[in-house]
PDB file of C-alpha atoms in Angstrom:
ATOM      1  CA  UNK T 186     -12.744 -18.411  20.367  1.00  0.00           C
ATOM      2  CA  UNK T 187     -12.543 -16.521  17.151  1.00  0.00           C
ATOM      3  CA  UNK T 188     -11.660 -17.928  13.940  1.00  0.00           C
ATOM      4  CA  UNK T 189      -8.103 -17.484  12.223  1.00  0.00           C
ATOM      5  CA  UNK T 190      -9.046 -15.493   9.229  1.00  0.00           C
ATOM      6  CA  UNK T 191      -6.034 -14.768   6.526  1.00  0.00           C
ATOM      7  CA  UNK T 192      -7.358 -12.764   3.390  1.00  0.00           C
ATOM      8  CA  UNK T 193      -4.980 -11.438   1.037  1.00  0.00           C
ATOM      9  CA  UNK T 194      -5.627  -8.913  -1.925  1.00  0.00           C
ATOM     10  CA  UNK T 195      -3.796  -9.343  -4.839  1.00  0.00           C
ATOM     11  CA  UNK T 196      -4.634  -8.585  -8.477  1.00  0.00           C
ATOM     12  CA  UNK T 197      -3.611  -5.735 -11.666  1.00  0.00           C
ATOM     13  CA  UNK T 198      -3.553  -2.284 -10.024  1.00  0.00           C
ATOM     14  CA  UNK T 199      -6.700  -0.075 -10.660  1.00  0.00           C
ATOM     15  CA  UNK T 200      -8.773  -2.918  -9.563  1.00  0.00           C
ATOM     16  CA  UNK T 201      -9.988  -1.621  -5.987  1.00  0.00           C
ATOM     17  CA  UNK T 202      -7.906  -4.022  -3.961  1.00  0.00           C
ATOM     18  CA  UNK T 203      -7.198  -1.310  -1.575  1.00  0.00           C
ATOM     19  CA  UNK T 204     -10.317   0.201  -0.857  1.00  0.00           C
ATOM     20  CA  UNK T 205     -12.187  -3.411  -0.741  1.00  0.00           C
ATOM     21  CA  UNK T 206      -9.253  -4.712   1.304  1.00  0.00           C
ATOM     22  CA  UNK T 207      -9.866  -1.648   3.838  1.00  0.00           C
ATOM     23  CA  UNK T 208     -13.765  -1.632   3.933  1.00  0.00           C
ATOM     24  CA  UNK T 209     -13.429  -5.224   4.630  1.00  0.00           C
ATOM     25  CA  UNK T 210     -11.026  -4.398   7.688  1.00  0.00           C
ATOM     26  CA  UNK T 211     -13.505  -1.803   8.673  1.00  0.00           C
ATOM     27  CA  UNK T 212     -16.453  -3.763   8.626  1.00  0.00           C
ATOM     28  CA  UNK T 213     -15.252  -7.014  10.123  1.00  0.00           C
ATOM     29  CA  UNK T 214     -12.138  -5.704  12.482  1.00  0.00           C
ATOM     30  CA  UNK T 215      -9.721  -7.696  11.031  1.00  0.00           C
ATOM     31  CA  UNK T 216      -6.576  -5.356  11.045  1.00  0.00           C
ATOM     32  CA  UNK T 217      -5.355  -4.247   7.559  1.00  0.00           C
ATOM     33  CA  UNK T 218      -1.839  -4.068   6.487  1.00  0.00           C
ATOM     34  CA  UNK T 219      -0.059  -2.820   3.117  1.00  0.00           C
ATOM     35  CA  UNK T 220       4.285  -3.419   3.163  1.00  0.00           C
ATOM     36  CA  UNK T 221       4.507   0.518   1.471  1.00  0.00           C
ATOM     37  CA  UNK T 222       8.300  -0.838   0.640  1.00  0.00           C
ATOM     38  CA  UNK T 223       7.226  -2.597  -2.622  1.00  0.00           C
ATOM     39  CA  UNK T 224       6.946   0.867  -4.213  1.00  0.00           C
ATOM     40  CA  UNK T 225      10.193   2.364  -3.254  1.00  0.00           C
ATOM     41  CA  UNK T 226      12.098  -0.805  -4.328  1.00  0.00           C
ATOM     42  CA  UNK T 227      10.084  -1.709  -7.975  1.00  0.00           C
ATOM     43  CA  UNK T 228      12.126   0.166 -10.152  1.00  0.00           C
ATOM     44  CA  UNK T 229      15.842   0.438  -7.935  1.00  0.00           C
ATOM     45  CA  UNK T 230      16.051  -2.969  -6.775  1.00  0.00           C
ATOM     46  CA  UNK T 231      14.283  -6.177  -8.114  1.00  0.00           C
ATOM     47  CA  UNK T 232      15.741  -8.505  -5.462  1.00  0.00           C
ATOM     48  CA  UNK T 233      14.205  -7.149  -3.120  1.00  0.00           C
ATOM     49  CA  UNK T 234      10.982  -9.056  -3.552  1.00  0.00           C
ATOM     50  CA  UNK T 235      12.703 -12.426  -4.333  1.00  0.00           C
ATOM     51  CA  UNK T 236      14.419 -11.815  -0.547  1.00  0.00           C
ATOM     52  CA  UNK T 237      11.359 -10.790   0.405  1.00  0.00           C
ATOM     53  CA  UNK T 238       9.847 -14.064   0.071  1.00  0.00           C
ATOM     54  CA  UNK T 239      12.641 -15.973   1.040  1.00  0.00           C
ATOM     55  CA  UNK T 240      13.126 -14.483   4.287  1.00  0.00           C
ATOM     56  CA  UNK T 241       9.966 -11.747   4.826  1.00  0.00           C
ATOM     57  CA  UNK T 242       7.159 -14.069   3.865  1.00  0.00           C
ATOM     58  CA  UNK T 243       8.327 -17.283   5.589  1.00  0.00           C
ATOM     59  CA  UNK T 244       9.037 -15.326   8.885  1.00  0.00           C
ATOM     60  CA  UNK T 245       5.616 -13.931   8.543  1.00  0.00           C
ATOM     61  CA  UNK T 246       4.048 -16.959   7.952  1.00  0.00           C
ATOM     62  CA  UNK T 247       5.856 -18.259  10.714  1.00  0.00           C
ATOM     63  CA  UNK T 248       4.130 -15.895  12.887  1.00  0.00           C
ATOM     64  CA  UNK T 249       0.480 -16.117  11.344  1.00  0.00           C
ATOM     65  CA  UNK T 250       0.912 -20.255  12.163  1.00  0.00           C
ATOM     66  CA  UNK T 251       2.215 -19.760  15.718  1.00  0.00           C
ATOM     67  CA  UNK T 252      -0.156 -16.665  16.809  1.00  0.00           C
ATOM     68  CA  UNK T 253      -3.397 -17.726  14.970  1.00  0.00           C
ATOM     69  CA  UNK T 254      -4.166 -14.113  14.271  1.00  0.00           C
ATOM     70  CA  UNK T 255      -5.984 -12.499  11.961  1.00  0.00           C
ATOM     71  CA  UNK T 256      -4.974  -9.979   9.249  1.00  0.00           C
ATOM     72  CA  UNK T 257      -6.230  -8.967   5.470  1.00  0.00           C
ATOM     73  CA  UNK T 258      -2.809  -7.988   3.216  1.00  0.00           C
ATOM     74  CA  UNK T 259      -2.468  -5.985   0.353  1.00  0.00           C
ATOM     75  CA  UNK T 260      -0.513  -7.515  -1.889  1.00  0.00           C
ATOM     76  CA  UNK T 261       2.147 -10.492  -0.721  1.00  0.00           C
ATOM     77  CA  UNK T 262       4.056 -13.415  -2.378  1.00  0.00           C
ATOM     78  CA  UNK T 263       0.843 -14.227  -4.772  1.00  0.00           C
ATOM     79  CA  UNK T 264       2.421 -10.675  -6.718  1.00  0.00           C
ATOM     80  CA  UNK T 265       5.910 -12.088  -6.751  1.00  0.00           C
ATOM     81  CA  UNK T 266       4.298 -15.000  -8.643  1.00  0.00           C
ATOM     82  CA  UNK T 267       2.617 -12.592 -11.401  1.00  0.00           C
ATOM     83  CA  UNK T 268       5.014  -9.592 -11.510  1.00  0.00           C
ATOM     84  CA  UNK T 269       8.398 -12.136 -11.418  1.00  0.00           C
ATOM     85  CA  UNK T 270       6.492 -13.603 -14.778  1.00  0.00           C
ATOM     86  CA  UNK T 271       5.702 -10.485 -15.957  1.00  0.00           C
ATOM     87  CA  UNK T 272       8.872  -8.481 -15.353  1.00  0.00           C
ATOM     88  CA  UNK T 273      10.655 -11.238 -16.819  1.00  0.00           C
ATOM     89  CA  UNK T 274      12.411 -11.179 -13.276  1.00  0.00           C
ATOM     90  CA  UNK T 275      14.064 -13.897 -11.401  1.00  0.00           C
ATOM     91  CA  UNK T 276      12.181 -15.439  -8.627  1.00  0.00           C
ATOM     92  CA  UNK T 277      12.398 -18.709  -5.907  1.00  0.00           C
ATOM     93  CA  UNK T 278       9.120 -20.716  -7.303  1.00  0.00           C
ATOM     94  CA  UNK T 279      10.317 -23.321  -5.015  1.00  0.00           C
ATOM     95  CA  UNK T 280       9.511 -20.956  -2.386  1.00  0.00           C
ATOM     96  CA  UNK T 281       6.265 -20.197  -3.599  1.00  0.00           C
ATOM     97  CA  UNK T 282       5.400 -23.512  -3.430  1.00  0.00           C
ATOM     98  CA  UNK T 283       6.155 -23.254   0.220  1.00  0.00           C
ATOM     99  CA  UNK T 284       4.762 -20.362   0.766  1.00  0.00           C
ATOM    100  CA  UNK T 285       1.383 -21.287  -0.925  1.00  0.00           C
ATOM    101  CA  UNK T 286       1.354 -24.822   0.763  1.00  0.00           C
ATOM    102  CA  UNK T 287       1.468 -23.464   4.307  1.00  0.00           C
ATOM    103  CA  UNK T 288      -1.193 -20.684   3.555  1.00  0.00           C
ATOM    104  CA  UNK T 289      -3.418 -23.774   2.559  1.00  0.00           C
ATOM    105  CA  UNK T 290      -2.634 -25.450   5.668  1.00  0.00           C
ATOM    106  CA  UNK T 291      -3.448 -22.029   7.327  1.00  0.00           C
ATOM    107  CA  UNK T 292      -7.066 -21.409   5.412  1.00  0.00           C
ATOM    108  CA  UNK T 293      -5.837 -18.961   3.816  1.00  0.00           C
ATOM    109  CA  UNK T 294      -8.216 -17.086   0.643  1.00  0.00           C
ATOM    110  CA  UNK T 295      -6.760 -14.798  -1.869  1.00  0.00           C
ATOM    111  CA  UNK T 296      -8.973 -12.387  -3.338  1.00  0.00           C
ATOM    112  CA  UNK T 297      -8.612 -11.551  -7.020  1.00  0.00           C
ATOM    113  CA  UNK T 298     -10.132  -8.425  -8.025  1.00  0.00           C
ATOM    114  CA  UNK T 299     -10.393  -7.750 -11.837  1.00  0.00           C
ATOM    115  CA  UNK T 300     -11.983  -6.291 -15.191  1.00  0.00           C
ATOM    116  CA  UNK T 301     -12.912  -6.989 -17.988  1.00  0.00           C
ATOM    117  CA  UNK T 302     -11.443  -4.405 -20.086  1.00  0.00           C
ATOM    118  CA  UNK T 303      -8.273  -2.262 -18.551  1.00  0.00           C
ATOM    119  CA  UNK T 304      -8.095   0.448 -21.160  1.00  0.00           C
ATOM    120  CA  UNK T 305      -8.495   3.376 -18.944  1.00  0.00           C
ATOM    121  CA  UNK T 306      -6.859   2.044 -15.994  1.00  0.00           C
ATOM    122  CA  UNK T 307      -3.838   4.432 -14.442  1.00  0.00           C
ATOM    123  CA  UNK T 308      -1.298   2.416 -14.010  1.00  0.00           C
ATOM    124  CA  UNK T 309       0.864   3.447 -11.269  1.00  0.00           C
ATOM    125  CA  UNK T 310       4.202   2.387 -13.251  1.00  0.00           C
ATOM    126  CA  UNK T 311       4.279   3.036 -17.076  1.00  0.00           C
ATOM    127  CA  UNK T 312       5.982   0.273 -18.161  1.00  0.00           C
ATOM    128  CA  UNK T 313       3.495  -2.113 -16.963  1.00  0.00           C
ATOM    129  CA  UNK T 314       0.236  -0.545 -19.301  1.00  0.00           C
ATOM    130  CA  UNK T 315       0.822  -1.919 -21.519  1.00  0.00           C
ATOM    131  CA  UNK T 316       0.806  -5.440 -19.284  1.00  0.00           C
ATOM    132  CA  UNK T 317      -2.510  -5.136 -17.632  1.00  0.00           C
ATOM    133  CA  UNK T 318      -3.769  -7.697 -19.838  1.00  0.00           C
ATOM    134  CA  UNK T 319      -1.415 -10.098 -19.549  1.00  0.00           C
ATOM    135  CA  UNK T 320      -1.688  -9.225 -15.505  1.00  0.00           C
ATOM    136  CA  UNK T 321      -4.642 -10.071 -15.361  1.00  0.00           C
ATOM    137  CA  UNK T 322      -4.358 -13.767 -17.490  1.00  0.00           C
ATOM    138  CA  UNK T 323      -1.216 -14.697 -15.025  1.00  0.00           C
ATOM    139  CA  UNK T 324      -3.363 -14.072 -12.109  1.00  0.00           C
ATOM    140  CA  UNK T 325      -5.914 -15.903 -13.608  1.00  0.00           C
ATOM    141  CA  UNK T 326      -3.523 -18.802 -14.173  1.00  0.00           C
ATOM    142  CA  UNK T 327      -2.239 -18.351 -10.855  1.00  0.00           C
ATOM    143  CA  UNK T 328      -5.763 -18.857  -9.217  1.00  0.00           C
ATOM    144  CA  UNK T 329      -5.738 -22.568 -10.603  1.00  0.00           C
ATOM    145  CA  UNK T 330      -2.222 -23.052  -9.516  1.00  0.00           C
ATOM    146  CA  UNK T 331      -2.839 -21.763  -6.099  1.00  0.00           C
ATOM    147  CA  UNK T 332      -3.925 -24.906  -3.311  1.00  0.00           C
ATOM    148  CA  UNK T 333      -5.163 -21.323  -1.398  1.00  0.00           C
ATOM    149  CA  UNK T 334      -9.335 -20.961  -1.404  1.00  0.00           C
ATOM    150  CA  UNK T 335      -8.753 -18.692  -4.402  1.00  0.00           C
ATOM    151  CA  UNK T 336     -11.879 -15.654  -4.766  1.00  0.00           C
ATOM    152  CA  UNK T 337     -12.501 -13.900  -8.416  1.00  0.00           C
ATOM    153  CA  UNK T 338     -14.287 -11.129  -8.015  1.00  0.00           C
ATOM    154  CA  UNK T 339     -15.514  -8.834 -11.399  1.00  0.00           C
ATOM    155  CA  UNK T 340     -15.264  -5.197 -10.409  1.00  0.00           C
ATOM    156  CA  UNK T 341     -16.530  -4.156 -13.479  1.00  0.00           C
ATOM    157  CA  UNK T 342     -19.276  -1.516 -11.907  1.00  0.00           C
ATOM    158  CA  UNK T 343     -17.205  -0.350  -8.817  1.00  0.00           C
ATOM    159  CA  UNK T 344     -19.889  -1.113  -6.395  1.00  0.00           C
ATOM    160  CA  UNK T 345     -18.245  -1.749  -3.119  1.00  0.00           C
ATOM    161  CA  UNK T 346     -21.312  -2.466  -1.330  1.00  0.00           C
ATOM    162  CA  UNK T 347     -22.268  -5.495  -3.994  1.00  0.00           C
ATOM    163  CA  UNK T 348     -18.416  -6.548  -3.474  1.00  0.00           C
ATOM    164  CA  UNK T 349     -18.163  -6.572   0.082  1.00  0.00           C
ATOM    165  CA  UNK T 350     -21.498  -8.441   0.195  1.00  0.00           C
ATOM    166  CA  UNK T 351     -20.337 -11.015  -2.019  1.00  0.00           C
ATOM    167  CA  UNK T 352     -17.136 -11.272  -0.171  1.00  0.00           C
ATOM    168  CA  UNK T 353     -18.738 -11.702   3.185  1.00  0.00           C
ATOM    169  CA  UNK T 354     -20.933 -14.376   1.574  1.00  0.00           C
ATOM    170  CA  UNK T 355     -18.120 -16.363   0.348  1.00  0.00           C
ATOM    171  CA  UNK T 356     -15.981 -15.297   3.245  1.00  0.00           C
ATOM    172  CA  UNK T 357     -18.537 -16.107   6.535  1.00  0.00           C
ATOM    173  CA  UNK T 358     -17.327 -12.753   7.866  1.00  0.00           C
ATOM    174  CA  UNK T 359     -18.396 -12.107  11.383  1.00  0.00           C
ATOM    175  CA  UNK T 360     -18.800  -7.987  11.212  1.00  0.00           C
ATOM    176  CA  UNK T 361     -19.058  -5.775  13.490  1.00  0.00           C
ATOM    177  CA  UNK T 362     -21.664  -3.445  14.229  1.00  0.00           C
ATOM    178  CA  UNK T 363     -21.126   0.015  13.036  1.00  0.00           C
TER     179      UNK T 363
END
């Protein structure tokens, strides 16, 4: 009987959360998924993410604590959390709360890519260069807020074998063989 494993990716964009999050999938089978909504709603419609949490990520969650699968996400409610802060935006912390509790319960482990220095990171969205920083320090801050097993992980060199071997270290990631 396999393990329940629940990994989410979440950190400042130009980090490698993507490509660790899908070498990781690769390498261990654990199916990958990315909601490609968040984009098309950022800029036209900032409720979207507070509904998402409310009624997207508790229905999900719902399903990851009935089905005991398995599943690595890009990006979920531990953004809302930053970006709400960030963008100044209106969120549901008490939801959060909920939302981070039951991923406890569930063994979930958030992995935190980051740098030391974001000067010549692309940002995908303009308006948030000049917050990469301060990204980084709310993630940070939500790492010690988070009950979640909560992963840091310096991606200073861009080495994805060295970060996928730490990760499976920390993680105890059966892989598979290639």
């Amino acid at each position: 009987m396999n393990k329940q494993q629940i990994i989410i990716f979440d950190g400042p964009d130009g980090c490698g959360k993507t490509n660790i999050a899908h070498e990781l999938s690769r390498i261990s089978g654990i199916t990958y998924f990315k909601n490609e909504d968040e984009h098309r709603y950022f800029r036209s419609d900032p409720s979207y993410f507070i509904n998402a949490i409310r009624y997207v990520d508790r229905y999900f969650t719902s399903y990851l604590e009935a089905s005991g699968s398995s599943i690595i996400l890009d990006r979920a409610w531990p953004s809302e959390w930053v970006y709400s802060q960030a963008m100044n935006r209106e969120t549901d912390m008490e939801v959060l709360k909920e939302l981070d509790a039951r991923h406890a319960k569930l063994g979930t482990t958030i992995i935190i890519p980051f740098r030391s220095d974001y000067t010549d990171v692309d940002e995908t969205y303009p308006e948030l260069q000049t917050q990469l920083q301060n990204l980084d320090k709310l993630y940070h801050q939500f790492a010690n807020w988070s009950q979640c097993n909560t992963i840091m992980i310096n991606v200073d060199d861009e080495d994805l074998d060295r970060e996928i071997n730490e990760l499976q270290q920390q993680l105890n990631l059966q892989l598979i063989k290639n």
